[in-house]
Amino acid sequence: MERRTIGAATLEVGAVGLGCMPMSWAYTGSRQRGEESLRTVHAALDLGTTLLDTADMYGPFTNELLVGRALRERRAEAFVSTKVGLLVGEQHLVANGRPGYVRRACDASLRRLQTDVIDLYQLHRADPEVPVEETWGAMADLVAAGKVRSLGLCAVGARSARRPGARPHDGTIRQLERLQQGFPVSAVEAELSVWSTEALDALLPWCAARGVGFLAAMPLGNGFLTGTLTPGGGFEPDDVRARHPRFTAEMMAANQPIVAGLRRVARRHGDGVTPAQVALAWVLSRGRQVVPVPGAKRARWAAENAGAAGLRLTAEDLAEVAGLPGAQGSWD
């Protein structure tokens, strides 16, 4: 697989990563199977997908334990990204950026992941009760201690805390500029897909201008852009899409033209090319520092996603994707 670099530290990863969260958290629990997920991680590594993206809150904790089982045998082949700063409570999430907590959480993640060092340690959310510089300073100390190789930030959603006249991710960029003064940001993880393009406005250009890697979260639109979901099919109560404004039956039906456009592009590239691969190839085309991190919990999906790294979209393809209608949701 093509390799890409993350950050000024030139950390090298496969062009397509593996989001491990669906294996343990947030998506349909009845379809989460540990051994099958473990096979998925091994299949991804076999295909050159080196970036494994997890977090201590996924589960909580069980996702890191799962990834750790794979790393026990294949640590040298993997680039491990995990996150700190969010705790799972009863029906809510709580940010914790206290330096003492960050240090303890890192040690716990290292134990669960069965590794001596985390390649990319990301701040999942800033704690409103703690100056972000204090949290970042504690994370930088972990780099100095040899427990972490590089630091990253997960961007808050583009639609949250929007002010009149503000661009998407303005708040994230202000935060990044504060962090850069203390210790280099190697990567930013934020949503980017054919139907969620807000990061293209300012956040991705900010990263490109500074040599900061961009990890594209949800590049398949929580599964919608694969074309495998049926409008009105419903989701189990524990699935985040059951409460997502784009996954009501009405909105899924309204957004079908987006999937239809991806299918048209896929057909031009021959049998076996899927809408999901076109969606990932589009993300890859956004810049050499961009690494999509699609979630997968089946080996065949990980293989399909990895295949997108070899798909080159033409100018005609890119124009067709650019002309697709914008996504609709219940907030519209």
Coordinates of C-alpha atoms in Angstrom, one line a residue:
M1 CA 0.0 0.0 0.0
E2 CA 1.1 3.6 -0.6
R3 CA 2.6 5.2 2.4
R4 CA 1.9 8.7 3.8
T5 CA 3.6 10.8 6.4
I6 CA 2.0 12.3 9.5
G7 CA 3.4 15.6 10.8
A8 CA 6.8 17.2 10.7
A9 CA 8.2 14.2 12.5
T10 CA 7.6 12.2 9.2
L11 CA 5.8 9.4 10.9
E12 CA 4.9 6.9 8.1
V13 CA 1.6 5.0 7.8
G14 CA -0.3 3.1 5.2
A15 CA -2.5 5.5 3.1
V16 CA -5.7 4.0 4.5
G17 CA -6.1 3.4 8.3
L18 CA -8.4 1.2 10.4
G19 CA -10.8 2.7 12.8
C20 CA -11.3 0.1 15.5
M21 CA -14.1 1.7 17.5
P22 CA -17.0 -0.3 15.7
M23 CA -15.5 -3.5 17.0
S24 CA -16.3 -2.6 20.6
W25 CA -18.5 0.5 20.9
A26 CA -21.1 2.9 19.4
Y27 CA -22.4 0.6 16.7
T28 CA -24.7 -2.4 16.8
G29 CA -23.6 -4.4 19.9
S30 CA -25.1 -7.7 18.7
R31 CA -22.7 -7.8 15.7
Q32 CA -19.5 -7.2 17.8
R33 CA -17.5 -10.4 18.0
G34 CA -14.0 -10.4 19.5
E35 CA -12.4 -13.1 17.4
E36 CA -13.8 -11.8 14.2
S37 CA -12.6 -8.3 15.0
L38 CA -9.2 -9.7 15.8
R39 CA -9.1 -11.3 12.4
T40 CA -10.0 -7.9 10.9
V41 CA -7.0 -6.3 12.5
H42 CA -4.7 -9.0 11.2
A43 CA -6.2 -8.8 7.7
A44 CA -5.7 -5.0 7.7
L45 CA -2.1 -5.3 8.7
D46 CA -1.5 -8.0 6.0
L47 CA -2.7 -5.5 3.4
G48 CA -0.5 -2.6 4.6
T49 CA -3.0 -0.8 6.7
T50 CA -0.7 0.1 9.5
L51 CA -2.6 2.9 11.4
L52 CA -4.8 1.4 14.1
D53 CA -7.0 4.0 15.7
T54 CA -8.5 3.4 19.1
A55 CA -9.3 5.2 22.4
D56 CA -9.5 4.3 26.0
M57 CA -13.2 5.3 26.1
Y58 CA -14.2 2.8 23.4
G59 CA -15.9 0.1 25.4
P60 CA -14.7 1.7 27.6
F61 CA -11.3 0.0 27.6
T62 CA -12.3 -3.1 25.7
N63 CA -11.2 -1.8 22.3
E64 CA -7.7 -1.1 23.5
L65 CA -7.6 -4.6 25.0
L66 CA -8.7 -6.1 21.6
V67 CA -6.0 -4.1 19.7
G68 CA -3.5 -5.1 22.3
R69 CA -4.1 -8.8 21.5
A70 CA -3.1 -8.1 17.9
L71 CA -0.1 -6.0 18.9
R72 CA 1.3 -8.7 21.1
E73 CA 2.2 -10.6 17.9
R74 CA 2.7 -7.8 15.4
R75 CA 3.7 -4.6 17.1
A76 CA 6.5 -3.8 14.7
E77 CA 4.0 -3.7 11.8
A78 CA 1.5 -1.3 13.4
F79 CA 1.2 2.4 14.0
V80 CA -0.9 2.8 17.2
S81 CA -3.1 5.8 17.7
T82 CA -5.1 6.1 20.9
K83 CA -6.8 8.9 22.7
V84 CA -7.2 10.4 26.2
G85 CA -9.4 13.0 27.8
L86 CA -13.0 11.5 27.8
L87 CA -14.6 9.4 30.4
V88 CA -17.8 7.4 29.9
G89 CA -20.6 8.1 32.4
E90 CA -24.2 7.1 32.6
Q91 CA -25.7 8.3 29.3
H92 CA -23.1 11.0 29.0
L93 CA -19.4 11.8 28.4
V94 CA -17.1 13.8 30.8
A95 CA -13.9 15.5 29.8
N96 CA -10.9 15.1 32.1
G97 CA -7.7 17.0 31.2
R98 CA -6.0 17.0 34.6
P99 CA -2.3 16.3 34.2
G100 CA -2.3 13.6 36.8
Y101 CA -5.2 11.8 35.1
V102 CA -3.5 12.1 31.7
R103 CA -0.3 10.4 33.1
R104 CA -2.3 7.6 34.8
A105 CA -4.5 7.1 31.7
C106 CA -1.4 6.7 29.4
D107 CA 0.1 4.1 31.7
A108 CA -3.2 2.2 31.6
S109 CA -3.4 2.4 27.8
L110 CA 0.1 1.1 27.5
R111 CA -0.8 -1.9 29.6
R112 CA -4.0 -2.7 27.7
L113 CA -2.3 -2.2 24.3
Q114 CA 0.6 -4.4 25.5
T115 CA 3.2 -2.0 24.2
D116 CA 6.0 0.2 25.5
V117 CA 5.1 3.2 23.4
I118 CA 2.1 4.8 21.7
D119 CA 2.9 6.2 18.3
L120 CA 0.2 8.9 18.3
Y121 CA -1.5 10.1 21.5
Q122 CA -4.5 12.3 20.8
L123 CA -6.4 14.6 23.1
H124 CA -10.0 13.4 22.6
R125 CA -11.6 16.6 24.1
A126 CA -10.3 19.6 26.0
D127 CA -11.5 19.8 29.6
P128 CA -13.4 23.1 30.0
E129 CA -12.2 23.1 33.7
V130 CA -8.5 22.8 32.9
P131 CA -6.4 25.1 30.6
V132 CA -5.7 23.1 27.5
E133 CA -2.0 24.1 27.8
E134 CA -1.8 22.2 31.1
T135 CA -3.3 19.0 29.5
W136 CA -1.0 19.3 26.5
G137 CA 2.0 19.9 28.7
A138 CA 1.3 16.6 30.5
M139 CA 1.0 14.9 27.2
A140 CA 4.3 16.4 26.0
D141 CA 6.0 15.1 29.2
L142 CA 4.9 11.6 28.1
V143 CA 6.9 12.1 24.9
A144 CA 9.9 13.2 26.9
A145 CA 9.5 10.1 29.0
G146 CA 9.5 7.8 25.9
K147 CA 6.0 6.6 26.4
V148 CA 4.6 8.4 23.4
R149 CA 6.1 9.3 20.0
S150 CA 3.8 12.2 18.9
L151 CA 0.7 14.1 19.8
G152 CA -2.5 14.9 18.1
L153 CA -5.9 16.5 18.6
C154 CA -9.4 15.3 17.8
A155 CA -11.4 18.3 16.5
V156 CA -14.8 19.1 17.9
G157 CA -17.5 18.7 15.4
A158 CA -17.9 21.6 12.9
R159 CA -21.5 22.2 13.8
S160 CA -21.0 22.6 17.6
A161 CA -20.7 25.9 19.2
R162 CA -21.0 27.8 16.0
R163 CA -21.1 31.6 16.2
P164 CA -22.7 33.9 13.6
G165 CA -20.2 34.5 10.9
A166 CA -17.8 31.9 12.1
R167 CA -16.3 29.3 9.7
P168 CA -16.5 25.6 10.5
H169 CA -13.6 24.6 12.9
D170 CA -12.6 28.2 13.8
G171 CA -12.6 27.2 17.4
T172 CA -10.5 24.1 16.7
I173 CA -7.9 26.2 14.8
R174 CA -7.7 28.7 17.7
Q175 CA -7.1 25.8 20.0
L176 CA -4.4 24.3 17.7
E177 CA -2.5 27.6 17.6
R178 CA -2.4 27.6 21.4
L179 CA -1.1 24.0 21.5
Q180 CA 1.5 24.6 18.8
Q181 CA 3.2 27.1 21.1
G182 CA 3.9 24.4 23.7
F183 CA 4.6 21.3 21.7
P184 CA 4.2 20.4 18.0
V185 CA 0.9 19.0 16.8
S186 CA 1.6 16.0 14.6
A187 CA -2.0 15.2 13.5
V188 CA -5.5 16.4 13.7
E189 CA -8.4 14.0 13.5
A190 CA -11.7 15.4 12.2
E191 CA -14.7 14.3 10.2
L192 CA -14.2 14.4 6.4
S193 CA -16.2 12.6 3.7
V194 CA -18.1 13.2 0.5
W195 CA -21.2 14.2 2.6
S196 CA -19.3 16.1 5.4
T197 CA -16.8 18.5 3.7
E198 CA -16.6 21.3 6.4
A199 CA -12.9 20.5 7.1
L200 CA -12.0 21.6 3.6
D201 CA -12.9 25.2 4.4
A202 CA -10.1 26.1 6.8
L203 CA -9.0 23.2 9.0
L204 CA -7.4 21.1 6.3
P205 CA -5.6 24.1 4.7
W206 CA -4.3 25.0 8.2
C207 CA -2.9 21.5 8.6
A208 CA -1.4 21.4 5.1
A209 CA 0.4 24.8 5.6
R210 CA 2.1 23.5 8.8
G211 CA 2.9 19.9 7.8
V212 CA 0.3 18.6 10.2
G213 CA -1.2 15.2 9.3
F214 CA -5.0 14.9 8.9
L215 CA -6.8 11.8 9.9
A216 CA -10.2 11.8 8.2
A217 CA -12.7 10.3 10.7
M218 CA -16.0 8.8 9.4
P219 CA -14.8 8.9 5.7
L220 CA -17.7 6.5 4.8
G221 CA -20.4 8.6 6.5
N222 CA -21.0 6.2 9.4
G223 CA -21.6 3.5 6.7
F224 CA -24.1 5.4 4.6
L225 CA -21.6 6.0 1.7
T226 CA -21.0 2.3 1.3
G227 CA -24.5 1.9 -0.2
T228 CA -25.2 -1.1 1.9
L229 CA -27.8 0.5 4.3
T230 CA -31.5 0.4 3.6
P231 CA -33.6 3.5 4.3
G232 CA -36.1 2.5 7.0
G233 CA -34.1 -0.6 8.0
G234 CA -33.6 0.8 11.5
F235 CA -30.8 0.4 14.0
E236 CA -30.5 -1.2 17.4
P237 CA -31.0 1.1 20.3
D238 CA -27.3 1.0 21.2
D239 CA -26.2 2.1 17.7
V240 CA -25.3 5.8 17.5
R241 CA -27.0 6.1 14.1
A242 CA -30.4 5.4 15.8
R243 CA -30.1 9.0 17.1
H244 CA -28.3 10.6 14.2
P245 CA -30.2 13.3 12.2
R246 CA -29.0 11.8 8.9
F247 CA -30.2 8.3 9.6
T248 CA -33.9 8.7 9.9
A249 CA -35.7 6.8 7.2
E250 CA -36.8 10.1 5.5
M251 CA -33.3 11.5 5.4
M252 CA -31.6 8.3 4.3
A253 CA -34.1 8.2 1.3
A254 CA -33.4 11.9 0.6
N255 CA -29.7 11.3 0.5
Q256 CA -29.7 8.3 -1.9
P257 CA -28.6 10.5 -4.9
I258 CA -25.2 10.8 -3.2
V259 CA -24.8 7.0 -3.1
A260 CA -26.1 6.8 -6.7
G261 CA -23.4 9.2 -7.8
L262 CA -20.7 7.2 -6.1
R263 CA -22.0 4.1 -7.8
R264 CA -21.8 5.8 -11.2
V265 CA -18.1 6.6 -10.7
A266 CA -17.4 3.1 -9.4
R267 CA -18.9 1.5 -12.5
R268 CA -16.5 3.5 -14.7
H269 CA -13.6 1.8 -12.9
G270 CA -14.8 -1.7 -13.6
D271 CA -16.3 -4.7 -11.8
G272 CA -15.5 -5.0 -8.2
V273 CA -15.0 -1.3 -7.5
T274 CA -17.5 -0.1 -4.8
P275 CA -19.1 3.2 -3.8
A276 CA -17.1 2.9 -0.5
Q277 CA -13.8 2.7 -2.4
V278 CA -14.8 5.8 -4.5
A279 CA -15.7 7.7 -1.3
L280 CA -12.3 6.8 0.3
A281 CA -10.4 7.6 -2.9
W282 CA -12.0 11.0 -2.9
V283 CA -10.8 11.6 0.7
L284 CA -7.3 10.4 -0.3
S285 CA -7.3 12.9 -3.2
R286 CA -7.7 15.8 -0.8
G287 CA -4.0 15.9 0.0
R288 CA -0.9 13.9 0.6
Q289 CA -1.1 14.5 4.3
V290 CA -4.7 13.0 4.5
V291 CA -5.2 9.5 5.8
P292 CA -8.8 8.2 5.9
V293 CA -9.6 6.1 8.9
P294 CA -12.7 4.1 8.1
G295 CA -14.1 1.9 10.8
A296 CA -14.5 -1.8 10.1
K297 CA -15.3 -4.9 12.1
R298 CA -15.1 -7.5 9.4
A299 CA -12.0 -8.6 7.4
R300 CA -13.7 -8.3 4.1
W301 CA -14.6 -4.7 4.8
A302 CA -11.1 -3.9 5.9
A303 CA -9.8 -5.5 2.6
E304 CA -12.3 -3.4 0.5
N305 CA -11.2 -0.2 2.3
A306 CA -7.5 -1.0 1.8
G307 CA -8.2 -1.5 -1.9
A308 CA -9.2 2.2 -2.2
A309 CA -5.6 3.2 -1.9
G310 CA -5.0 1.9 -5.4
L311 CA -8.0 3.7 -7.0
R312 CA -7.1 6.9 -8.9
L313 CA -10.0 9.1 -9.6
T314 CA -10.0 11.0 -12.9
A315 CA -10.8 14.7 -13.4
E316 CA -14.3 13.6 -14.6
D317 CA -14.8 11.5 -11.5
L318 CA -13.8 14.4 -9.2
A319 CA -16.1 16.7 -11.0
E320 CA -19.0 14.3 -10.7
V321 CA -18.4 13.9 -6.9
A322 CA -18.1 17.7 -6.6
G323 CA -21.5 18.1 -8.3
L324 CA -23.4 15.7 -6.0
P325 CA -26.1 17.3 -3.8
G326 CA -25.3 18.3 -0.3
A327 CA -26.3 15.9 2.5
Q328 CA -29.6 16.5 4.3
G329 CA -30.3 15.9 7.9
S330 CA -33.1 16.7 10.4
W331 CA -31.1 19.9 11.4
D332 CA -31.6 21.3 7.8

